[in-house]
JSON list of C-alpha atoms in Angstrom, two decimals:
[
{"chain": "B", "resi": 1, "resn": "GLU", "atom": "CA", "xyz": [-25.16, -45.90, -27.94]},
{"chain": "B", "resi": 2, "resn": "PRO", "atom": "CA", "xyz": [-26.57, -48.41, -30.45]},
{"chain": "B", "resi": 3, "resn": "GLU", "atom": "CA", "xyz": [-24.88, -51.78, -30.49]},
{"chain": "B", "resi": 4, "resn": "VAL", "atom": "CA", "xyz": [-24.97, -55.15, -32.19]},
{"chain": "B", "resi": 5, "resn": "THR", "atom": "CA", "xyz": [-26.46, -57.81, -29.94]},
{"chain": "B", "resi": 6, "resn": "GLN", "atom": "CA", "xyz": [-25.99, -61.56, -30.26]},
{"chain": "B", "resi": 7, "resn": "THR", "atom": "CA", "xyz": [-27.73, -64.52, -28.67]},
{"chain": "B", "resi": 8, "resn": "PRO", "atom": "CA", "xyz": [-26.95, -66.87, -27.12]},
{"chain": "B", "resi": 9, "resn": "SER", "atom": "CA", "xyz": [-23.65, -65.87, -25.55]},
{"chain": "B", "resi": 10, "resn": "HIS", "atom": "CA", "xyz": [-22.63, -69.50, -25.28]},
{"chain": "B", "resi": 11, "resn": "GLN", "atom": "CA", "xyz": [-23.98, -72.54, -27.10]},
{"chain": "B", "resi": 12, "resn": "VAL", "atom": "CA", "xyz": [-22.93, -76.13, -26.51]},
{"chain": "B", "resi": 13, "resn": "THR", "atom": "CA", "xyz": [-24.06, -78.65, -29.11]},
{"chain": "B", "resi": 14, "resn": "GLN", "atom": "CA", "xyz": [-23.38, -82.22, -30.09]},
{"chain": "B", "resi": 15, "resn": "MET", "atom": "CA", "xyz": [-21.51, -82.97, -33.29]},
{"chain": "B", "resi": 16, "resn": "GLY", "atom": "CA", "xyz": [-23.93, -83.34, -36.18]},
{"chain": "B", "resi": 17, "resn": "GLN", "atom": "CA", "xyz": [-26.58, -81.11, -34.67]},
{"chain": "B", "resi": 18, "resn": "GLU", "atom": "CA", "xyz": [-27.86, -77.92, -36.27]},
{"chain": "B", "resi": 19, "resn": "VAL", "atom": "CA", "xyz": [-27.34, -74.59, -34.55]},
{"chain": "B", "resi": 20, "resn": "ILE", "atom": "CA", "xyz": [-28.68, -71.13, -35.25]},
{"chain": "B", "resi": 21, "resn": "LEU", "atom": "CA", "xyz": [-26.80, -68.11, -34.02]},
{"chain": "B", "resi": 22, "resn": "ARG", "atom": "CA", "xyz": [-28.80, -64.91, -33.81]},
{"chain": "B", "resi": 23, "resn": "CYS", "atom": "CA", "xyz": [-27.85, -61.29, -34.21]},
{"chain": "B", "resi": 24, "resn": "VAL", "atom": "CA", "xyz": [-29.64, -57.96, -34.11]},
{"chain": "B", "resi": 25, "resn": "PRO", "atom": "CA", "xyz": [-27.55, -55.47, -36.09]},
{"chain": "B", "resi": 26, "resn": "ILE", "atom": "CA", "xyz": [-27.58, -51.72, -35.48]},
{"chain": "B", "resi": 27, "resn": "SER", "atom": "CA", "xyz": [-30.89, -50.47, -36.80]},
{"chain": "B", "resi": 28, "resn": "ASN", "atom": "CA", "xyz": [-29.85, -48.09, -39.59]},
{"chain": "B", "resi": 29, "resn": "HIS", "atom": "CA", "xyz": [-27.06, -50.31, -40.89]},
{"chain": "B", "resi": 30, "resn": "LEU", "atom": "CA", "xyz": [-27.37, -51.96, -44.26]},
{"chain": "B", "resi": 31, "resn": "TYR", "atom": "CA", "xyz": [-24.40, -54.33, -44.38]},
{"chain": "B", "resi": 32, "resn": "PHE", "atom": "CA", "xyz": [-24.13, -57.40, -42.20]},
{"chain": "B", "resi": 33, "resn": "TYR", "atom": "CA", "xyz": [-21.31, -59.83, -41.58]},
{"chain": "B", "resi": 34, "resn": "TRP", "atom": "CA", "xyz": [-20.36, -62.96, -39.77]},
{"chain": "B", "resi": 35, "resn": "TYR", "atom": "CA", "xyz": [-16.79, -63.55, -38.64]},
{"chain": "B", "resi": 36, "resn": "ARG", "atom": "CA", "xyz": [-15.37, -66.29, -36.49]},
{"chain": "B", "resi": 37, "resn": "GLN", "atom": "CA", "xyz": [-12.36, -66.65, -34.22]},
{"chain": "B", "resi": 38, "resn": "ILE", "atom": "CA", "xyz": [-11.02, -70.02, -33.22]},
{"chain": "B", "resi": 39, "resn": "LEU", "atom": "CA", "xyz": [-9.41, -69.82, -29.78]},
{"chain": "B", "resi": 40, "resn": "GLY", "atom": "CA", "xyz": [-5.92, -68.40, -30.05]},
{"chain": "B", "resi": 41, "resn": "GLN", "atom": "CA", "xyz": [-6.26, -67.58, -33.74]},
{"chain": "B", "resi": 42, "resn": "LYS", "atom": "CA", "xyz": [-7.13, -64.50, -35.73]},
{"chain": "B", "resi": 43, "resn": "VAL", "atom": "CA", "xyz": [-10.56, -63.24, -36.66]},
{"chain": "B", "resi": 44, "resn": "GLU", "atom": "CA", "xyz": [-11.67, -64.73, -39.99]},
{"chain": "B", "resi": 45, "resn": "PHE", "atom": "CA", "xyz": [-14.28, -63.49, -42.45]},
{"chain": "B", "resi": 46, "resn": "LEU", "atom": "CA", "xyz": [-17.17, -65.83, -43.17]},
{"chain": "B", "resi": 47, "resn": "VAL", "atom": "CA", "xyz": [-19.81, -63.94, -45.13]},
{"chain": "B", "resi": 48, "resn": "SER", "atom": "CA", "xyz": [-21.20, -60.52, -45.96]},
{"chain": "B", "resi": 49, "resn": "PHE", "atom": "CA", "xyz": [-24.86, -59.80, -46.64]},
{"chain": "B", "resi": 50, "resn": "TYR", "atom": "CA", "xyz": [-26.55, -56.87, -48.28]},
{"chain": "B", "resi": 51, "resn": "ASN", "atom": "CA", "xyz": [-29.95, -56.24, -49.79]},
{"chain": "B", "resi": 52, "resn": "ASN", "atom": "CA", "xyz": [-31.20, -59.64, -48.67]},
{"chain": "B", "resi": 53, "resn": "GLU", "atom": "CA", "xyz": [-28.51, -61.64, -50.35]},
{"chain": "B", "resi": 54, "resn": "ILE", "atom": "CA", "xyz": [-24.98, -62.85, -49.81]},
{"chain": "B", "resi": 55, "resn": "SER", "atom": "CA", "xyz": [-22.52, -60.41, -51.34]},
{"chain": "B", "resi": 56, "resn": "GLU", "atom": "CA", "xyz": [-19.35, -62.31, -50.58]},
{"chain": "B", "resi": 57, "resn": "LYS", "atom": "CA", "xyz": [-18.34, -65.45, -48.75]},
{"chain": "B", "resi": 58, "resn": "SER", "atom": "CA", "xyz": [-15.08, -67.12, -47.80]},
{"chain": "B", "resi": 59, "resn": "GLU", "atom": "CA", "xyz": [-13.95, -70.66, -48.48]},
{"chain": "B", "resi": 60, "resn": "ILE", "atom": "CA", "xyz": [-14.87, -71.48, -44.89]},
{"chain": "B", "resi": 61, "resn": "PHE", "atom": "CA", "xyz": [-18.52, -70.72, -45.65]},
{"chain": "B", "resi": 62, "resn": "ASP", "atom": "CA", "xyz": [-19.39, -74.01, -47.33]},
{"chain": "B", "resi": 63, "resn": "ASP", "atom": "CA", "xyz": [-22.74, -75.71, -47.85]},
{"chain": "B", "resi": 64, "resn": "GLN", "atom": "CA", "xyz": [-23.07, -76.38, -44.12]},
{"chain": "B", "resi": 65, "resn": "PHE", "atom": "CA", "xyz": [-23.49, -72.68, -43.49]},
{"chain": "B", "resi": 66, "resn": "SER", "atom": "CA", "xyz": [-26.36, -70.38, -44.39]},
{"chain": "B", "resi": 67, "resn": "VAL", "atom": "CA", "xyz": [-27.48, -66.90, -43.43]},
{"chain": "B", "resi": 68, "resn": "GLU", "atom": "CA", "xyz": [-30.86, -65.31, -43.34]},
{"chain": "B", "resi": 69, "resn": "ARG", "atom": "CA", "xyz": [-32.51, -62.05, -42.48]},
{"chain": "B", "resi": 70, "resn": "PRO", "atom": "CA", "xyz": [-35.96, -63.37, -41.60]},
{"chain": "B", "resi": 71, "resn": "ASP", "atom": "CA", "xyz": [-37.42, -60.01, -40.61]},
{"chain": "B", "resi": 72, "resn": "GLY", "atom": "CA", "xyz": [-36.38, -56.38, -40.43]},
{"chain": "B", "resi": 73, "resn": "SER", "atom": "CA", "xyz": [-34.17, -56.77, -37.39]},
{"chain": "B", "resi": 74, "resn": "ASN", "atom": "CA", "xyz": [-32.65, -60.24, -37.05]},
{"chain": "B", "resi": 75, "resn": "PHE", "atom": "CA", "xyz": [-29.72, -61.74, -38.93]},
{"chain": "B", "resi": 76, "resn": "THR", "atom": "CA", "xyz": [-28.98, -65.41, -38.38]},
{"chain": "B", "resi": 77, "resn": "LEU", "atom": "CA", "xyz": [-26.19, -67.86, -39.09]},
{"chain": "B", "resi": 78, "resn": "LYS", "atom": "CA", "xyz": [-27.16, -71.52, -39.37]},
{"chain": "B", "resi": 79, "resn": "ILE", "atom": "CA", "xyz": [-24.72, -74.40, -39.27]},
{"chain": "B", "resi": 80, "resn": "ARG", "atom": "CA", "xyz": [-26.53, -77.49, -40.46]},
{"chain": "B", "resi": 81, "resn": "SER", "atom": "CA", "xyz": [-24.39, -80.33, -39.18]},
{"chain": "B", "resi": 82, "resn": "THR", "atom": "CA", "xyz": [-21.80, -79.10, -36.74]},
{"chain": "B", "resi": 83, "resn": "LYS", "atom": "CA", "xyz": [-18.28, -80.50, -36.62]},
{"chain": "B", "resi": 84, "resn": "LEU", "atom": "CA", "xyz": [-15.76, -80.34, -33.81]},
{"chain": "B", "resi": 85, "resn": "GLU", "atom": "CA", "xyz": [-13.72, -77.83, -35.81]},
{"chain": "B", "resi": 86, "resn": "ASP", "atom": "CA", "xyz": [-16.68, -75.43, -35.89]},
{"chain": "B", "resi": 87, "resn": "SER", "atom": "CA", "xyz": [-15.99, -74.67, -32.23]},
{"chain": "B", "resi": 88, "resn": "ALA", "atom": "CA", "xyz": [-15.14, -70.98, -32.16]},
{"chain": "B", "resi": 89, "resn": "MET", "atom": "CA", "xyz": [-16.36, -67.54, -31.20]},
{"chain": "B", "resi": 90, "resn": "TYR", "atom": "CA", "xyz": [-18.75, -66.26, -33.85]},
{"chain": "B", "resi": 91, "resn": "PHE", "atom": "CA", "xyz": [-19.05, -62.51, -34.23]},
{"chain": "B", "resi": 92, "resn": "CYS", "atom": "CA", "xyz": [-21.80, -60.69, -36.05]},
{"chain": "B", "resi": 93, "resn": "ALA", "atom": "CA", "xyz": [-21.00, -57.22, -37.36]},
{"chain": "B", "resi": 94, "resn": "SER", "atom": "CA", "xyz": [-22.84, -54.47, -39.16]},
{"chain": "B", "resi": 95, "resn": "GLY", "atom": "CA", "xyz": [-21.90, -51.33, -41.04]},
{"chain": "B", "resi": 96, "resn": "ARG", "atom": "CA", "xyz": [-23.61, -48.32, -42.56]},
{"chain": "B", "resi": 97, "resn": "GLN", "atom": "CA", "xyz": [-21.91, -48.61, -45.92]},
{"chain": "B", "resi": 98, "resn": "ALA", "atom": "CA", "xyz": [-19.66, -51.08, -47.67]},
{"chain": "B", "resi": 99, "resn": "MET", "atom": "CA", "xyz": [-16.83, -48.93, -48.87]},
{"chain": "B", "resi": 100, "resn": "GLY", "atom": "CA", "xyz": [-14.34, -47.63, -46.41]},
{"chain": "B", "resi": 101, "resn": "THR", "atom": "CA", "xyz": [-16.37, -47.52, -43.25]},
{"chain": "B", "resi": 102, "resn": "GLU", "atom": "CA", "xyz": [-15.87, -49.39, -40.05]},
{"chain": "B", "resi": 103, "resn": "ALA", "atom": "CA", "xyz": [-17.92, -52.33, -38.89]},
{"chain": "B", "resi": 104, "resn": "PHE", "atom": "CA", "xyz": [-19.24, -52.73, -35.38]},
{"chain": "B", "resi": 105, "resn": "PHE", "atom": "CA", "xyz": [-19.10, -56.11, -33.74]},
{"chain": "B", "resi": 106, "resn": "GLY", "atom": "CA", "xyz": [-21.45, -57.89, -31.39]},
{"chain": "B", "resi": 107, "resn": "GLN", "atom": "CA", "xyz": [-20.16, -59.48, -28.21]},
{"chain": "B", "resi": 108, "resn": "GLY", "atom": "CA", "xyz": [-20.03, -62.88, -29.88]},
{"chain": "B", "resi": 109, "resn": "THR", "atom": "CA", "xyz": [-21.47, -66.35, -29.44]},
{"chain": "B", "resi": 110, "resn": "ARG", "atom": "CA", "xyz": [-19.08, -68.97, -28.15]},
{"chain": "B", "resi": 111, "resn": "LEU", "atom": "CA", "xyz": [-19.96, -72.23, -29.92]},
{"chain": "B", "resi": 112, "resn": "THR", "atom": "CA", "xyz": [-18.65, -75.43, -28.41]},
{"chain": "B", "resi": 113, "resn": "VAL", "atom": "CA", "xyz": [-19.20, -78.63, -30.38]},
{"chain": "B", "resi": 114, "resn": "VAL", "atom": "CA", "xyz": [-18.75, -81.81, -28.34]},
{"chain": "T", "resi": 1, "resn": "ARG", "atom": "CA", "xyz": [2.46, -64.25, -47.64]},
{"chain": "T", "resi": 2, "resn": "LYS", "atom": "CA", "xyz": [-0.18, -63.35, -45.03]},
{"chain": "T", "resi": 3, "resn": "GLU", "atom": "CA", "xyz": [-2.58, -60.60, -45.98]},
{"chain": "T", "resi": 4, "resn": "VAL", "atom": "CA", "xyz": [-1.98, -58.66, -42.77]},
{"chain": "T", "resi": 5, "resn": "GLU", "atom": "CA", "xyz": [1.04, -59.23, -40.55]},
{"chain": "T", "resi": 6, "resn": "GLN", "atom": "CA", "xyz": [1.68, -58.03, -37.04]},
{"chain": "T", "resi": 7, "resn": "ASP", "atom": "CA", "xyz": [4.31, -58.68, -34.40]},
{"chain": "T", "resi": 8, "resn": "PRO", "atom": "CA", "xyz": [2.43, -60.81, -31.84]},
{"chain": "T", "resi": 9, "resn": "GLY", "atom": "CA", "xyz": [4.38, -59.35, -28.90]},
{"chain": "T", "resi": 10, "resn": "PRO", "atom": "CA", "xyz": [3.79, -59.26, -26.04]},
{"chain": "T", "resi": 11, "resn": "PHE", "atom": "CA", "xyz": [4.93, -55.74, -25.47]},
{"chain": "T", "resi": 12, "resn": "ASN", "atom": "CA", "xyz": [5.42, -55.28, -21.73]},
{"chain": "T", "resi": 13, "resn": "VAL", "atom": "CA", "xyz": [5.66, -51.60, -20.82]},
{"chain": "T", "resi": 14, "resn": "PRO", "atom": "CA", "xyz": [5.38, -49.54, -17.63]},
{"chain": "T", "resi": 15, "resn": "GLU", "atom": "CA", "xyz": [2.56, -47.09, -17.08]},
{"chain": "T", "resi": 16, "resn": "GLY", "atom": "CA", "xyz": [3.30, -43.79, -18.77]},
{"chain": "T", "resi": 17, "resn": "ALA", "atom": "CA", "xyz": [5.45, -45.30, -21.48]},
{"chain": "T", "resi": 18, "resn": "THR", "atom": "CA", "xyz": [5.07, -44.67, -25.19]},
{"chain": "T", "resi": 19, "resn": "VAL", "atom": "CA", "xyz": [4.65, -47.77, -27.33]},
{"chain": "T", "resi": 20, "resn": "ALA", "atom": "CA", "xyz": [4.34, -48.26, -31.08]},
{"chain": "T", "resi": 21, "resn": "PHE", "atom": "CA", "xyz": [2.99, -51.11, -33.15]},
{"chain": "T", "resi": 22, "resn": "ASN", "atom": "CA", "xyz": [3.43, -51.71, -36.85]},
{"chain": "T", "resi": 23, "resn": "CYS", "atom": "CA", "xyz": [1.45, -53.75, -39.29]},
{"chain": "T", "resi": 24, "resn": "THR", "atom": "CA", "xyz": [2.13, -54.64, -42.92]},
{"chain": "T", "resi": 25, "resn": "TYR", "atom": "CA", "xyz": [-0.40, -55.60, -45.55]},
{"chain": "T", "resi": 26, "resn": "SER", "atom": "CA", "xyz": [0.07, -57.44, -48.80]},
{"chain": "T", "resi": 27, "resn": "ASN", "atom": "CA", "xyz": [-2.56, -56.01, -51.13]},
{"chain": "T", "resi": 28, "resn": "SER", "atom": "CA", "xyz": [-1.56, -52.70, -52.65]},
{"chain": "T", "resi": 29, "resn": "ALA", "atom": "CA", "xyz": [-5.21, -52.16, -53.63]},
{"chain": "T", "resi": 30, "resn": "SER", "atom": "CA", "xyz": [-6.24, -51.99, -49.98]},
{"chain": "T", "resi": 31, "resn": "GLN", "atom": "CA", "xyz": [-8.70, -49.21, -49.39]},
{"chain": "T", "resi": 32, "resn": "SER", "atom": "CA", "xyz": [-9.45, -48.84, -45.72]},
{"chain": "T", "resi": 33, "resn": "PHE", "atom": "CA", "xyz": [-7.43, -49.33, -42.60]},
{"chain": "T", "resi": 34, "resn": "PHE", "atom": "CA", "xyz": [-8.40, -49.61, -38.96]},
{"chain": "T", "resi": 35, "resn": "TRP", "atom": "CA", "xyz": [-7.08, -50.41, -35.55]},
{"chain": "T", "resi": 36, "resn": "TYR", "atom": "CA", "xyz": [-9.33, -52.43, -33.28]},
{"chain": "T", "resi": 37, "resn": "ARG", "atom": "CA", "xyz": [-8.62, -53.54, -29.75]},
{"chain": "T", "resi": 38, "resn": "GLN", "atom": "CA", "xyz": [-9.70, -56.86, -28.36]},
{"chain": "T", "resi": 39, "resn": "ASP", "atom": "CA", "xyz": [-9.82, -57.76, -24.71]},
{"chain": "T", "resi": 40, "resn": "CYS", "atom": "CA", "xyz": [-9.50, -61.39, -23.75]},
{"chain": "T", "resi": 41, "resn": "ARG", "atom": "CA", "xyz": [-12.43, -63.40, -25.13]},
{"chain": "T", "resi": 42, "resn": "LYS", "atom": "CA", "xyz": [-14.33, -60.25, -26.10]},
{"chain": "T", "resi": 43, "resn": "GLU", "atom": "CA", "xyz": [-15.33, -58.75, -29.40]},
{"chain": "T", "resi": 44, "resn": "PRO", "atom": "CA", "xyz": [-13.09, -56.48, -31.46]},
{"chain": "T", "resi": 45, "resn": "LYS", "atom": "CA", "xyz": [-13.84, -52.84, -30.69]},
{"chain": "T", "resi": 46, "resn": "LEU", "atom": "CA", "xyz": [-12.99, -50.06, -33.07]},
{"chain": "T", "resi": 47, "resn": "LEU", "atom": "CA", "xyz": [-10.14, -47.94, -31.77]},
{"chain": "T", "resi": 48, "resn": "MET", "atom": "CA", "xyz": [-9.67, -45.72, -34.79]},
{"chain": "T", "resi": 49, "resn": "SER", "atom": "CA", "xyz": [-9.76, -45.55, -38.53]},
{"chain": "T", "resi": 50, "resn": "VAL", "atom": "CA", "xyz": [-6.47, -44.76, -40.25]},
{"chain": "T", "resi": 51, "resn": "TYR", "atom": "CA", "xyz": [-6.43, -41.99, -42.81]},
{"chain": "T", "resi": 52, "resn": "SER", "atom": "CA", "xyz": [-3.82, -41.27, -45.46]},
{"chain": "T", "resi": 53, "resn": "SER", "atom": "CA", "xyz": [-2.78, -38.05, -43.77]},
{"chain": "T", "resi": 54, "resn": "GLY", "atom": "CA", "xyz": [-2.44, -39.70, -40.40]},
{"chain": "T", "resi": 55, "resn": "ASN", "atom": "CA", "xyz": [-4.78, -39.03, -37.52]},
{"chain": "T", "resi": 56, "resn": "GLU", "atom": "CA", "xyz": [-4.76, -38.61, -33.80]},
{"chain": "T", "resi": 57, "resn": "ASP", "atom": "CA", "xyz": [-7.32, -39.34, -31.12]},
{"chain": "T", "resi": 58, "resn": "GLY", "atom": "CA", "xyz": [-6.16, -38.30, -27.69]},
{"chain": "T", "resi": 59, "resn": "ARG", "atom": "CA", "xyz": [-3.18, -40.46, -26.75]},
{"chain": "T", "resi": 60, "resn": "PHE", "atom": "CA", "xyz": [-3.45, -42.55, -29.91]},
{"chain": "T", "resi": 61, "resn": "THR", "atom": "CA", "xyz": [-1.86, -41.68, -33.25]},
{"chain": "T", "resi": 62, "resn": "ALA", "atom": "CA", "xyz": [-2.23, -43.74, -36.41]},
{"chain": "T", "resi": 63, "resn": "GLN", "atom": "CA", "xyz": [-0.14, -43.44, -39.55]},
{"chain": "T", "resi": 64, "resn": "LEU", "atom": "CA", "xyz": [-0.47, -44.98, -42.99]},
{"chain": "T", "resi": 65, "resn": "ASN", "atom": "CA", "xyz": [2.38, -45.48, -45.44]},
{"chain": "T", "resi": 66, "resn": "ARG", "atom": "CA", "xyz": [0.89, -46.68, -48.70]},
{"chain": "T", "resi": 67, "resn": "ALA", "atom": "CA", "xyz": [4.22, -46.85, -50.52]},
{"chain": "T", "resi": 68, "resn": "SER", "atom": "CA", "xyz": [5.62, -49.31, -48.00]},
{"chain": "T", "resi": 69, "resn": "GLN", "atom": "CA", "xyz": [2.25, -50.87, -47.23]},
{"chain": "T", "resi": 70, "resn": "TYR", "atom": "CA", "xyz": [2.31, -50.49, -43.50]},
{"chain": "T", "resi": 71, "resn": "ILE", "atom": "CA", "xyz": [0.30, -48.79, -40.83]},
{"chain": "T", "resi": 72, "resn": "SER", "atom": "CA", "xyz": [1.33, -47.90, -37.33]},
{"chain": "T", "resi": 73, "resn": "LEU", "atom": "CA", "xyz": [-0.26, -47.13, -34.00]},
{"chain": "T", "resi": 74, "resn": "LEU", "atom": "CA", "xyz": [1.42, -45.02, -31.34]},
{"chain": "T", "resi": 75, "resn": "ILE", "atom": "CA", "xyz": [0.12, -44.97, -27.79]},
{"chain": "T", "resi": 76, "resn": "ARG", "atom": "CA", "xyz": [1.44, -42.25, -25.52]},
{"chain": "T", "resi": 77, "resn": "ASP", "atom": "CA", "xyz": [1.25, -42.18, -21.73]},
{"chain": "T", "resi": 78, "resn": "SER", "atom": "CA", "xyz": [0.13, -45.81, -21.50]},
{"chain": "T", "resi": 79, "resn": "LYS", "atom": "CA", "xyz": [-2.54, -46.67, -18.95]},
{"chain": "T", "resi": 80, "resn": "LEU", "atom": "CA", "xyz": [-3.20, -50.00, -17.26]},
{"chain": "T", "resi": 81, "resn": "SER", "atom": "CA", "xyz": [-6.51, -50.05, -19.14]},
{"chain": "T", "resi": 82, "resn": "ASP", "atom": "CA", "xyz": [-4.65, -50.04, -22.46]},
{"chain": "T", "resi": 83, "resn": "SER", "atom": "CA", "xyz": [-3.66, -53.66, -21.83]},
{"chain": "T", "resi": 84, "resn": "ALA", "atom": "CA", "xyz": [-5.29, -55.60, -24.66]},
{"chain": "T", "resi": 85, "resn": "THR", "atom": "CA", "xyz": [-4.58, -57.11, -28.04]},
{"chain": "T", "resi": 86, "resn": "TYR", "atom": "CA", "xyz": [-4.43, -54.56, -30.85]},
{"chain": "T", "resi": 87, "resn": "LEU", "atom": "CA", "xyz": [-5.73, -55.76, -34.19]},
{"chain": "T", "resi": 88, "resn": "CYS", "atom": "CA", "xyz": [-4.67, -54.28, -37.49]},
{"chain": "T", "resi": 89, "resn": "VAL", "atom": "CA", "xyz": [-7.57, -54.51, -39.96]},
{"chain": "T", "resi": 90, "resn": "VAL", "atom": "CA", "xyz": [-7.43, -53.87, -43.67]},
{"chain": "T", "resi": 91, "resn": "ASN", "atom": "CA", "xyz": [-10.18, -53.97, -46.24]},
{"chain": "T", "resi": 92, "resn": "TRP", "atom": "CA", "xyz": [-10.24, -54.22, -49.98]},
{"chain": "T", "resi": 93, "resn": "GLY", "atom": "CA", "xyz": [-12.99, -55.14, -52.38]},
{"chain": "T", "resi": 94, "resn": "ASN", "atom": "CA", "xyz": [-16.53, -54.00, -52.37]},
{"chain": "T", "resi": 95, "resn": "PHE", "atom": "CA", "xyz": [-18.15, -55.42, -49.31]},
{"chain": "T", "resi": 96, "resn": "ASN", "atom": "CA", "xyz": [-15.99, -54.76, -46.30]},
{"chain": "T", "resi": 97, "resn": "LYS", "atom": "CA", "xyz": [-14.33, -58.10, -46.22]},
{"chain": "T", "resi": 98, "resn": "PHE", "atom": "CA", "xyz": [-12.01, -57.19, -43.42]},
{"chain": "T", "resi": 99, "resn": "TYR", "atom": "CA", "xyz": [-8.66, -58.89, -43.18]},
{"chain": "T", "resi": 100, "resn": "PHE", "atom": "CA", "xyz": [-7.46, -59.11, -39.61]},
{"chain": "T", "resi": 101, "resn": "GLY", "atom": "CA", "xyz": [-3.93, -59.40, -38.41]},
{"chain": "T", "resi": 102, "resn": "SER", "atom": "CA", "xyz": [-3.26, -61.85, -35.62]},
{"chain": "T", "resi": 103, "resn": "GLY", "atom": "CA", "xyz": [-2.91, -58.98, -33.18]},
{"chain": "T", "resi": 104, "resn": "THR", "atom": "CA", "xyz": [-0.22, -57.49, -30.99]},
{"chain": "T", "resi": 105, "resn": "LYS", "atom": "CA", "xyz": [-0.57, -58.05, -27.27]},
{"chain": "T", "resi": 106, "resn": "LEU", "atom": "CA", "xyz": [0.17, -55.13, -24.98]},
{"chain": "T", "resi": 107, "resn": "ASN", "atom": "CA", "xyz": [0.67, -55.47, -21.23]},
{"chain": "T", "resi": 108, "resn": "VAL", "atom": "CA", "xyz": [0.93, -52.22, -19.30]},
{"chain": "T", "resi": 109, "resn": "LYS", "atom": "CA", "xyz": [2.44, -52.77, -15.86]},
{"chain": "T", "resi": 110, "resn": "PRO", "atom": "CA", "xyz": [2.09, -50.55, -12.79]}
]
């Protein structure tokens, strides 16, 4: 069964450093997303991406964040200068269509900023 | 008002019990509804989509009430493996910006 894969599973970084979280969405999916979940809190939307551009982003997704689809398979989330409050589980998701269909989530990258 | 609200639980039930969760959503323009389950420190996994007419998948039944803006999940004959957090997920807008509830924790005891 096809699945979304994310690397690394756990990333520890020092405050102020840049991190790149990587995702390989399901191959025939066209819509890609990043969500995050701070420990003990709910899953929050960060950004959606379609046709090589951001289609929607939340207020969390400020200038420190960027996304890219550098080739036909990878989808990355970059945080330029990490803060302590960026520590969370980051989930990549993909979907076949935008309207009304489910999204499938990767296993997540646990980011710890120290 | 939160976009999606759920009773956090926990619901502690014995094996074989029937348990029901409700979820309310704030946006009457909501278009799609889902239940996901999340095991501790794992990713959300799709349990089922929720259709206007209601739908069933084995021991799981989902209902949607658009007039009252709530959805429900019924689990019959609970198994130990059903222990998880159940996430109510609602989407509106064009690009699958999912709104997650905080989840309802279920503990099924032997």
